[in-house]
Amino acid sequence: MSKGTHFLGQPILNQLLNYFNKQKILQISREMGGERYVKTFNAWCHLTVMLYAVIMRFDSLREITSATMMEWRKLAHLGIKDLPRRSTLSDANARRSHEIFERIYQGLYLAYRDKLSSDSPSGKVPKWMKKLQIIDSTTISLFSNLVFKGVGRNPKTGKKKGGMKVHTCIHGNEGVPCDVEFTSAATHDHFMLCPGKLSKGDILAMDRAYIDYAKFEEMTQRGVIYVTKMKQNLTYEVTKSTCYMNAEGQMQWKEEFVTFRKEVKAKNEETGEVESKTIEHYARIVTYIDERKKGNAKIIRLLTNDLETEYEEIVAIYKARWAIESLFKQIKQNFPLRYFYGESANAIKIQVWVTLIANLLITLLQKGVNRSWSFSGLATIVRIMLMYYIDVQGFLEHPEKDWEEALAAMMESPPEAFEAEN
């Protein structure tokens, strides 16, 4: 019996693992103390089992160990000789540093970064997209407030839930995180705004939670452009204001050149004394009408230090910020982080890093095939057939190939009943 045109001698999980260098991962783990007192369940086995669990969307250690028992023959081909017990996996999540998985993610991202770029040969992607960086954060709710401090007031009934905030930076033409930081949900977002990490010519799009006059002025001095949304309670001095009308006499857009002043305390490097100084930041406010919904127009006010670029481009840069919101939605829908495989901060961070790794691997699959696939549809196929022995690239390019060949063979050969009558 034919095994089909997509048959391959390794399961899809192993094809995903081929993106990694096993020896390099073990070397990273040894350098960071992850292999100390370890007999069999090394970092490679840990990554394999956790990646299997995250893609399959298992909710507990019991589900993971039960599933690995059923797939032990296939997992043995991946280098896992001893199936992990619940206690073994729990101890590994608690003891092996999450920074090892961070290094694994960063290595994978840097190795395949060129394949992530969404540059269009037709030139439809604007030039500023290559320079665009987007920052934002998302909160992962946790049951216990003891691990990560929750945000908000204590509820009237029950206990306050804890939460972990994932601060993320992505490049506009890539769509996957290039920089990630974990904090408690109570940490303010603006700490992620680091002008020192940016270079001249970079463009930064962000939400209004990151407004900081001192950092904005430092970015201006470095030649970095930012675009963000205005807060309602900002105080400033308007130096010039121009309103542009359409043919019907209605406001099309408006620009204001403004000056922000804020008194801050800074340490004098020569005397060592704390002195007060006033920061003056010159910026531009662009106001436009957002007509995404018919009959429900909304006035949007954007703040930027770019004093010359056309307002359409400033608006387009801010709208590109929604790529990071789509990323958060994509991860939470396809790899739901509702149940965790450990109660320690380290175990939770490991699970989030492996989730980001799984998201990056499926994104690489999506970029590597010519056929158009939605991320959700692709993630579903990978989850269903994760342990199938098929060529995932060939299947994604032409999933109907076996079916079409079977139909063609049936049409060529006459039915047995017809042959018997003749």
CSV table of C-alpha atoms in Angstrom, one decimal:
chain,number,residue,atom,x,y,z
A,1,MET,CA,0.0,0.0,0.0
A,2,SER,CA,1.3,3.4,-0.9
A,3,LYS,CA,2.3,5.7,1.9
A,4,GLY,CA,1.4,8.8,-0.1
A,5,THR,CA,3.5,11.4,-1.9
A,6,HIS,CA,4.0,13.5,1.3
A,7,PHE,CA,5.5,10.6,3.4
A,8,LEU,CA,8.8,11.4,5.2
A,9,GLY,CA,10.9,9.5,7.6
A,10,GLN,CA,10.5,12.0,10.5
A,11,PRO,CA,7.5,13.6,12.2
A,12,ILE,CA,6.7,17.2,11.8
A,13,LEU,CA,8.0,18.0,15.3
A,14,ASN,CA,11.4,16.8,14.3
A,15,GLN,CA,11.2,18.9,11.1
A,16,LEU,CA,10.6,21.9,13.4
A,17,LEU,CA,13.5,21.0,15.6
A,18,ASN,CA,15.7,21.0,12.5
A,19,TYR,CA,15.7,24.8,12.8
A,20,PHE,CA,17.9,24.4,15.9
A,21,ASN,CA,21.5,23.3,16.4
A,22,LYS,CA,21.3,20.7,19.2
A,23,GLN,CA,24.9,20.9,20.2
A,24,LYS,CA,24.8,24.7,20.4
A,25,ILE,CA,21.7,24.5,22.7
A,26,LEU,CA,23.5,22.0,25.0
A,27,GLN,CA,26.6,24.3,25.0
A,28,ILE,CA,24.5,27.3,26.0
A,29,SER,CA,22.8,25.3,28.8
A,30,ARG,CA,26.2,24.1,30.1
A,31,GLU,CA,27.6,27.6,30.1
A,32,MET,CA,24.6,28.9,32.1
A,33,GLY,CA,24.6,26.0,34.6
A,34,GLY,CA,21.6,24.2,33.1
A,35,GLU,CA,23.3,20.8,32.9
A,36,ARG,CA,24.5,20.7,36.5
A,37,TYR,CA,23.4,17.6,38.3
A,38,VAL,CA,21.4,16.4,35.2
A,39,LYS,CA,21.6,12.8,34.2
A,40,THR,CA,19.3,12.3,31.2
A,41,PHE,CA,16.8,15.2,30.9
A,42,ASN,CA,19.1,17.8,29.3
A,43,ALA,CA,18.1,21.1,27.8
A,44,TRP,CA,17.4,19.6,24.4
A,45,CYS,CA,15.0,17.1,25.9
A,46,HIS,CA,13.5,19.9,27.9
A,47,LEU,CA,13.0,22.1,24.8
A,48,THR,CA,11.5,19.2,22.8
A,49,VAL,CA,9.0,18.2,25.5
A,50,MET,CA,7.9,21.8,26.2
A,51,LEU,CA,7.6,22.6,22.5
A,52,TYR,CA,5.5,19.5,22.1
A,53,ALA,CA,3.3,20.5,25.0
A,54,VAL,CA,2.8,24.1,23.9
A,55,ILE,CA,1.9,23.3,20.3
A,56,MET,CA,-0.5,20.6,21.4
A,57,ARG,CA,-2.0,23.1,23.9
A,58,PHE,CA,-1.8,20.7,26.9
A,59,ASP,CA,-3.1,22.1,30.2
A,60,SER,CA,-1.2,20.2,32.8
A,61,LEU,CA,1.9,18.1,33.5
A,62,ARG,CA,-0.3,15.0,33.7
A,63,GLU,CA,-1.5,15.6,30.1
A,64,ILE,CA,2.1,16.0,28.9
A,65,THR,CA,3.4,12.8,30.5
A,66,SER,CA,0.4,10.8,29.4
A,67,ALA,CA,0.8,12.0,25.8
A,68,THR,CA,4.6,11.3,25.7
A,69,MET,CA,3.9,7.7,26.9
A,70,MET,CA,1.7,7.2,23.9
A,71,GLU,CA,4.2,8.7,21.5
A,72,TRP,CA,7.4,7.2,23.0
A,73,ARG,CA,8.5,5.5,19.8
A,74,LYS,CA,8.4,8.7,17.9
A,75,LEU,CA,10.0,10.7,20.7
A,76,ALA,CA,12.8,8.2,20.8
A,77,HIS,CA,13.7,9.2,17.3
A,78,LEU,CA,14.1,12.8,18.5
A,79,GLY,CA,16.7,11.8,21.0
A,80,ILE,CA,14.5,11.4,24.1
A,81,LYS,CA,15.5,8.0,25.5
A,82,ASP,CA,13.9,8.3,28.9
A,83,LEU,CA,10.3,9.6,29.1
A,84,PRO,CA,10.1,12.4,31.7
A,85,ARG,CA,8.0,11.9,34.8
A,86,ARG,CA,5.9,14.7,36.2
A,87,SER,CA,8.4,15.4,39.0
A,88,THR,CA,11.3,15.5,36.5
A,89,LEU,CA,9.6,18.0,34.2
A,90,SER,CA,8.4,20.1,37.2
A,91,ASP,CA,11.9,20.2,38.7
A,92,ALA,CA,13.4,21.1,35.3
A,93,ASN,CA,11.0,24.0,35.0
A,94,ALA,CA,11.9,25.2,38.4
A,95,ARG,CA,15.7,24.8,38.3
A,96,ARG,CA,16.8,25.3,34.7
A,97,SER,CA,17.1,29.0,34.1
A,98,HIS,CA,14.6,30.7,31.8
A,99,GLU,CA,17.5,32.7,30.4
A,100,ILE,CA,18.6,29.6,28.6
A,101,PHE,CA,15.4,29.6,26.6
A,102,GLU,CA,15.7,33.3,26.0
A,103,ARG,CA,19.1,32.6,24.4
A,104,ILE,CA,17.6,29.9,22.3
A,105,TYR,CA,14.9,32.2,21.1
A,106,GLN,CA,17.3,35.0,20.3
A,107,GLY,CA,19.6,32.6,18.5
A,108,LEU,CA,16.7,31.3,16.4
A,109,TYR,CA,15.5,34.8,15.6
A,110,LEU,CA,19.0,36.1,14.5
A,111,ALA,CA,19.6,33.0,12.4
A,112,TYR,CA,16.4,33.3,10.4
A,113,ARG,CA,15.8,37.0,10.6
A,114,ASP,CA,16.3,37.6,6.9
A,115,LYS,CA,13.5,35.1,6.1
A,116,LEU,CA,11.1,37.1,8.3
A,117,SER,CA,11.2,40.3,6.3
A,118,SER,CA,8.0,41.0,4.5
A,119,ASP,CA,9.6,43.3,1.8
A,120,SER,CA,7.5,43.3,-1.4
A,121,PRO,CA,9.2,43.1,-4.8
A,122,SER,CA,6.4,45.3,-6.2
A,123,GLY,CA,7.5,48.1,-3.9
A,124,LYS,CA,4.2,48.5,-2.1
A,125,VAL,CA,5.9,48.4,1.3
A,126,PRO,CA,6.9,52.0,2.2
A,127,LYS,CA,10.6,52.7,2.7
A,128,TRP,CA,10.1,53.7,6.3
A,129,MET,CA,8.8,50.2,7.2
A,130,LYS,CA,12.4,48.9,7.3
A,131,LYS,CA,13.3,51.5,10.0
A,132,LEU,CA,10.1,51.1,12.0
A,133,GLN,CA,10.1,49.6,15.5
A,134,ILE,CA,7.0,49.1,17.5
A,135,ILE,CA,6.8,48.6,21.3
A,136,ASP,CA,3.9,47.6,23.5
A,137,SER,CA,3.1,45.2,26.3
A,138,THR,CA,0.5,42.6,27.1
A,139,THR,CA,-0.6,41.1,30.4
A,140,ILE,CA,-0.8,37.4,31.2
A,141,SER,CA,-3.2,36.8,34.1
A,142,LEU,CA,-2.0,34.5,36.9
A,143,PHE,CA,-3.9,33.0,39.7
A,144,SER,CA,-1.5,33.9,42.5
A,145,ASN,CA,-0.5,37.4,43.3
A,146,LEU,CA,2.6,36.0,45.1
A,147,VAL,CA,4.6,35.2,42.0
A,148,PHE,CA,4.1,38.5,40.1
A,149,LYS,CA,2.4,41.6,41.6
A,150,GLY,CA,-1.0,42.2,40.1
A,151,VAL,CA,-2.2,45.5,38.8
A,152,GLY,CA,-5.3,47.5,40.0
A,153,ARG,CA,-7.2,47.6,43.2
A,154,ASN,CA,-8.1,44.6,45.4
A,155,PRO,CA,-11.5,43.2,44.6
A,156,LYS,CA,-14.3,43.4,47.1
A,157,THR,CA,-14.7,39.7,47.0
A,158,GLY,CA,-12.0,37.1,46.7
A,159,LYS,CA,-8.3,37.7,46.2
A,160,LYS,CA,-6.4,39.9,43.8
A,161,LYS,CA,-5.0,38.1,40.8
A,162,GLY,CA,-1.4,38.4,39.9
A,163,GLY,CA,-0.2,39.0,36.5
A,164,MET,CA,3.0,39.1,34.3
A,165,LYS,CA,3.5,41.9,31.8
A,166,VAL,CA,5.4,40.9,28.6
A,167,HIS,CA,7.0,44.0,27.2
A,168,THR,CA,7.7,43.5,23.5
A,169,CYS,CA,9.5,45.2,20.6
A,170,ILE,CA,9.0,44.2,17.0
A,171,HIS,CA,10.4,45.4,13.7
A,172,GLY,CA,7.6,46.7,11.4
A,173,ASN,CA,8.5,44.3,8.5
A,174,GLU,CA,9.0,41.2,10.6
A,175,GLY,CA,6.0,40.7,12.9
A,176,VAL,CA,7.8,38.7,15.6
A,177,PRO,CA,9.4,39.9,18.8
A,178,CYS,CA,13.0,41.0,18.6
A,179,ASP,CA,13.2,42.1,22.2
A,180,VAL,CA,11.2,40.9,25.2
A,181,GLU,CA,11.2,41.8,28.9
A,182,PHE,CA,9.2,40.3,31.7
A,183,THR,CA,7.9,42.3,34.7
A,184,SER,CA,5.0,42.2,37.1
A,185,ALA,CA,1.7,43.6,35.8
A,186,ALA,CA,2.1,46.6,38.2
A,187,THR,CA,5.3,47.8,36.3
A,188,HIS,CA,4.7,50.9,34.2
A,189,ASP,CA,5.3,50.5,30.4
A,190,HIS,CA,7.6,53.5,29.9
A,191,PHE,CA,10.6,51.7,31.3
A,192,MET,CA,10.8,49.8,28.0
A,193,LEU,CA,11.5,53.1,26.2
A,194,CYS,CA,15.3,53.1,25.9
A,195,PRO,CA,16.7,55.7,23.5
A,196,GLY,CA,20.2,54.2,24.0
A,197,LYS,CA,19.1,51.1,22.0
A,198,LEU,CA,18.0,53.1,19.0
A,199,SER,CA,20.1,54.5,16.2
A,200,LYS,CA,19.9,57.6,14.0
A,201,GLY,CA,17.1,57.2,11.4
A,202,ASP,CA,15.0,54.7,13.4
A,203,ILE,CA,11.3,55.3,13.7
A,204,LEU,CA,9.4,54.2,16.9
A,205,ALA,CA,5.7,53.8,17.0
A,206,MET,CA,4.0,53.3,20.4
A,207,ASP,CA,0.9,53.9,22.5
A,208,ARG,CA,0.4,56.9,24.8
A,209,ALA,CA,1.5,54.9,27.9
A,210,TYR,CA,5.1,55.6,26.9
A,211,ILE,CA,5.0,59.4,26.9
A,212,ASP,CA,8.2,60.7,28.7
A,213,TYR,CA,9.4,64.2,27.8
A,214,ALA,CA,13.0,63.5,28.9
A,215,LYS,CA,13.3,60.4,26.8
A,216,PHE,CA,11.5,62.1,23.9
A,217,GLU,CA,14.1,64.9,23.9
A,218,GLU,CA,17.0,62.4,24.1
A,219,MET,CA,15.5,60.6,21.1
A,220,THR,CA,15.3,63.8,19.2
A,221,GLN,CA,19.0,64.5,19.9
A,222,ARG,CA,19.8,61.1,18.6
A,223,GLY,CA,17.9,61.6,15.4
A,224,VAL,CA,15.2,59.1,16.2
A,225,ILE,CA,11.6,59.7,15.1
A,226,TYR,CA,8.7,58.7,17.3
A,227,VAL,CA,5.0,58.7,16.7
A,228,THR,CA,2.5,58.2,19.6
A,229,LYS,CA,-1.0,59.0,20.6
A,230,MET,CA,-1.8,62.1,22.6
A,231,LYS,CA,-2.9,62.0,26.2
A,232,GLN,CA,-5.8,64.4,27.1
A,233,ASN,CA,-4.1,65.9,30.2
A,234,LEU,CA,-0.8,67.1,28.6
A,235,THR,CA,0.1,70.7,29.1
A,236,TYR,CA,2.0,72.5,26.3
A,237,GLU,CA,2.4,75.8,24.6
A,238,VAL,CA,1.2,76.2,21.0
A,239,THR,CA,3.6,78.2,18.8
A,240,LYS,CA,1.8,77.6,15.4
A,241,SER,CA,-1.5,76.0,14.4
A,242,THR,CA,-2.8,75.3,10.9
A,243,CYS,CA,-6.1,73.7,10.0
A,244,TYR,CA,-6.6,72.2,6.5
A,245,MET,CA,-10.1,72.0,5.1
A,246,ASN,CA,-11.6,69.8,2.4
A,247,ALA,CA,-13.8,70.9,-0.5
A,248,GLU,CA,-16.9,70.7,1.6
A,249,GLY,CA,-15.5,73.1,4.2
A,250,GLN,CA,-14.9,70.5,6.8
A,251,MET,CA,-11.6,69.9,8.7
A,252,GLN,CA,-9.5,67.3,7.0
A,253,TRP,CA,-6.5,67.5,9.3
A,254,LYS,CA,-4.8,69.9,11.6
A,255,GLU,CA,-1.2,70.4,12.8
A,256,GLU,CA,0.1,72.2,15.8
A,257,PHE,CA,3.7,73.0,16.6
A,258,VAL,CA,4.0,72.9,20.4
A,259,THR,CA,6.6,73.1,23.2
A,260,PHE,CA,6.5,70.9,26.3
A,261,ARG,CA,8.3,72.0,29.4
A,262,LYS,CA,9.0,69.9,32.4
A,263,GLU,CA,11.2,70.4,35.5
A,264,VAL,CA,13.3,67.4,36.4
A,265,LYS,CA,16.0,66.6,39.0
A,266,ALA,CA,19.3,65.4,37.8
A,267,LYS,CA,22.7,64.7,39.4
A,268,ASN,CA,25.6,67.0,38.5
A,269,GLU,CA,28.5,64.7,37.4
A,270,GLU,CA,31.1,67.3,38.6
A,271,THR,CA,29.7,68.3,42.0
A,272,GLY,CA,27.6,65.2,42.7
A,273,GLU,CA,24.7,67.4,43.8
A,274,VAL,CA,21.1,67.0,42.7
A,275,GLU,CA,20.0,70.0,40.6
A,276,SER,CA,16.8,71.0,39.0
A,277,LYS,CA,16.6,71.7,35.3
A,278,THR,CA,13.9,72.4,32.8
A,279,ILE,CA,13.5,70.2,29.8
A,280,GLU,CA,12.1,71.8,26.7
A,281,HIS,CA,10.8,69.5,24.0
A,282,TYR,CA,9.6,70.8,20.6
A,283,ALA,CA,7.0,68.5,18.9
A,284,ARG,CA,4.1,68.4,16.5
A,285,ILE,CA,0.5,67.4,17.1
A,286,VAL,CA,-1.3,65.9,14.0
A,287,THR,CA,-5.1,65.8,14.3
A,288,TYR,CA,-7.1,63.9,11.7
A,289,ILE,CA,-10.6,62.3,11.3
A,290,ASP,CA,-10.6,58.5,11.4
A,291,GLU,CA,-13.5,57.2,9.3
A,292,ARG,CA,-13.0,53.5,9.6
A,293,LYS,CA,-16.6,53.0,10.6
A,294,LYS,CA,-19.3,54.6,8.5
A,295,GLY,CA,-21.2,57.2,10.5
A,296,ASN,CA,-18.9,56.8,13.4
A,297,ALA,CA,-16.0,59.2,12.7
A,298,LYS,CA,-13.4,59.6,15.4
A,299,ILE,CA,-10.9,62.4,16.0
A,300,ILE,CA,-7.4,61.1,16.6
A,301,ARG,CA,-4.5,63.2,17.8
A,302,LEU,CA,-0.9,62.0,17.3
A,303,LEU,CA,2.3,63.4,18.8
A,304,THR,CA,5.6,63.3,16.9
A,305,ASN,CA,9.0,65.0,16.9
A,306,ASP,CA,9.0,64.8,13.0
A,307,LEU,CA,8.2,68.4,12.1
A,308,GLU,CA,8.3,68.0,8.3
A,309,THR,CA,6.9,64.7,7.0
A,310,GLU,CA,3.4,64.8,5.4
A,311,TYR,CA,0.6,64.0,7.8
A,312,GLU,CA,-0.5,60.9,5.7
A,313,GLU,CA,2.8,59.3,6.5
A,314,ILE,CA,2.6,60.1,10.2
A,315,VAL,CA,-0.9,58.5,10.3
A,316,ALA,CA,0.4,55.4,8.4
A,317,ILE,CA,3.2,55.0,10.8
A,318,TYR,CA,0.9,55.0,13.8
A,319,LYS,CA,-1.6,52.7,12.1
A,320,ALA,CA,1.3,50.2,11.5
A,321,ARG,CA,1.5,50.0,15.3
A,322,TRP,CA,-1.5,47.7,15.3
A,323,ALA,CA,0.8,44.9,14.0
A,324,ILE,CA,2.0,44.3,17.5
A,325,GLU,CA,-1.7,44.1,18.7
A,326,SER,CA,-2.3,41.5,16.1
A,327,LEU,CA,0.8,39.6,17.3
A,328,PHE,CA,-0.5,39.5,20.9
A,329,LYS,CA,-3.9,38.3,19.6
A,330,GLN,CA,-2.3,35.7,17.4
A,331,ILE,CA,-0.2,34.2,20.3
A,332,LYS,CA,-3.1,34.2,22.8
A,333,GLN,CA,-5.5,32.6,20.4
A,334,ASN,CA,-3.2,29.8,19.1
A,335,PHE,CA,-1.2,29.2,22.3
A,336,PRO,CA,-3.5,30.1,25.1
A,337,LEU,CA,-1.6,30.8,28.3
A,338,ARG,CA,-4.4,30.0,30.7
A,339,TYR,CA,-2.7,27.1,32.5
A,340,PHE,CA,0.9,26.9,33.6
A,341,TYR,CA,3.2,23.9,34.1
A,342,GLY,CA,4.7,25.3,37.3
A,343,GLU,CA,4.0,27.8,40.0
A,344,SER,CA,7.4,29.5,40.2
A,345,ALA,CA,8.4,32.6,38.2
A,346,ASN,CA,11.1,30.7,36.4
A,347,ALA,CA,8.6,28.0,35.2
A,348,ILE,CA,6.1,30.6,34.0
A,349,LYS,CA,8.8,32.4,32.1
A,350,ILE,CA,10.1,29.2,30.5
A,351,GLN,CA,6.6,28.5,29.2
A,352,VAL,CA,6.2,32.0,27.8
A,353,TRP,CA,9.6,31.7,26.0
A,354,VAL,CA,8.7,28.3,24.5
A,355,THR,CA,5.4,29.8,23.4
A,356,LEU,CA,7.3,32.6,21.6
A,357,ILE,CA,9.6,29.9,20.1
A,358,ALA,CA,6.6,28.0,18.8
A,359,ASN,CA,5.1,31.2,17.4
A,360,LEU,CA,8.4,32.0,15.6
A,361,LEU,CA,8.7,28.4,14.2
A,362,ILE,CA,5.2,28.5,12.7
A,363,THR,CA,5.9,32.0,11.3
A,364,LEU,CA,9.0,30.6,9.6
A,365,LEU,CA,6.8,27.8,8.1
A,366,GLN,CA,4.3,30.4,6.9
A,367,LYS,CA,7.1,32.5,5.3
A,368,GLY,CA,8.7,29.4,3.7
A,369,VAL,CA,5.7,28.3,1.5
A,370,ASN,CA,4.3,30.0,-1.6
A,371,ARG,CA,0.7,29.0,-0.8
A,372,SER,CA,-1.2,31.5,1.2
A,373,TRP,CA,-2.0,30.3,4.7
A,374,SER,CA,-3.5,32.1,7.7
A,375,PHE,CA,-1.4,31.7,10.8
A,376,SER,CA,-4.4,30.2,12.7
A,377,GLY,CA,-5.0,27.6,10.0
A,378,LEU,CA,-1.4,26.7,9.8
A,379,ALA,CA,-1.1,26.4,13.6
A,380,THR,CA,-4.1,24.1,13.6
A,381,ILE,CA,-2.7,21.8,10.9
A,382,VAL,CA,0.7,21.6,12.7
A,383,ARG,CA,-1.0,20.8,16.0
A,384,ILE,CA,-3.2,18.0,14.4
A,385,MET,CA,-0.4,16.4,12.5
A,386,LEU,CA,2.6,17.2,14.8
A,387,MET,CA,3.6,13.5,15.1
A,388,TYR,CA,2.7,12.5,11.5
A,389,TYR,CA,5.5,11.3,9.2
A,390,ILE,CA,4.9,13.7,6.4
A,391,ASP,CA,6.9,16.4,4.7
A,392,VAL,CA,5.3,19.5,6.1
A,393,GLN,CA,6.7,21.9,3.5
A,394,GLY,CA,5.4,19.7,0.6
A,395,PHE,CA,2.1,19.2,2.2
A,396,LEU,CA,1.6,22.9,2.9
A,397,GLU,CA,2.4,23.7,-0.8
A,398,HIS,CA,0.0,21.1,-2.2
A,399,PRO,CA,-2.2,19.4,0.5
A,400,GLU,CA,-4.6,18.0,-2.1
A,401,LYS,CA,-1.9,16.2,-4.1
A,402,ASP,CA,-2.6,12.6,-2.7
A,403,TRP,CA,-6.3,13.1,-3.1
A,404,GLU,CA,-5.9,14.3,-6.7
A,405,GLU,CA,-3.6,11.4,-7.6
A,406,ALA,CA,-6.0,8.9,-6.1
A,407,LEU,CA,-8.9,10.3,-8.1
A,408,ALA,CA,-6.9,10.2,-11.3
A,409,ALA,CA,-6.0,6.6,-10.7
A,410,MET,CA,-9.7,5.7,-10.1
A,411,MET,CA,-10.7,7.5,-13.3
A,412,GLU,CA,-8.1,5.6,-15.4
A,413,SER,CA,-9.0,2.1,-14.2
A,414,PRO,CA,-12.5,0.9,-15.0
A,415,PRO,CA,-14.7,-0.5,-12.2
A,416,GLU,CA,-14.6,-4.2,-11.5
A,417,ALA,CA,-18.4,-4.5,-12.1
A,418,PHE,CA,-18.0,-3.0,-15.6
A,419,GLU,CA,-15.3,-5.4,-16.4
A,420,ALA,CA,-17.3,-8.4,-15.2
A,421,GLU,CA,-20.3,-7.5,-17.5
A,422,ASN,CA,-18.0,-7.4,-20.5
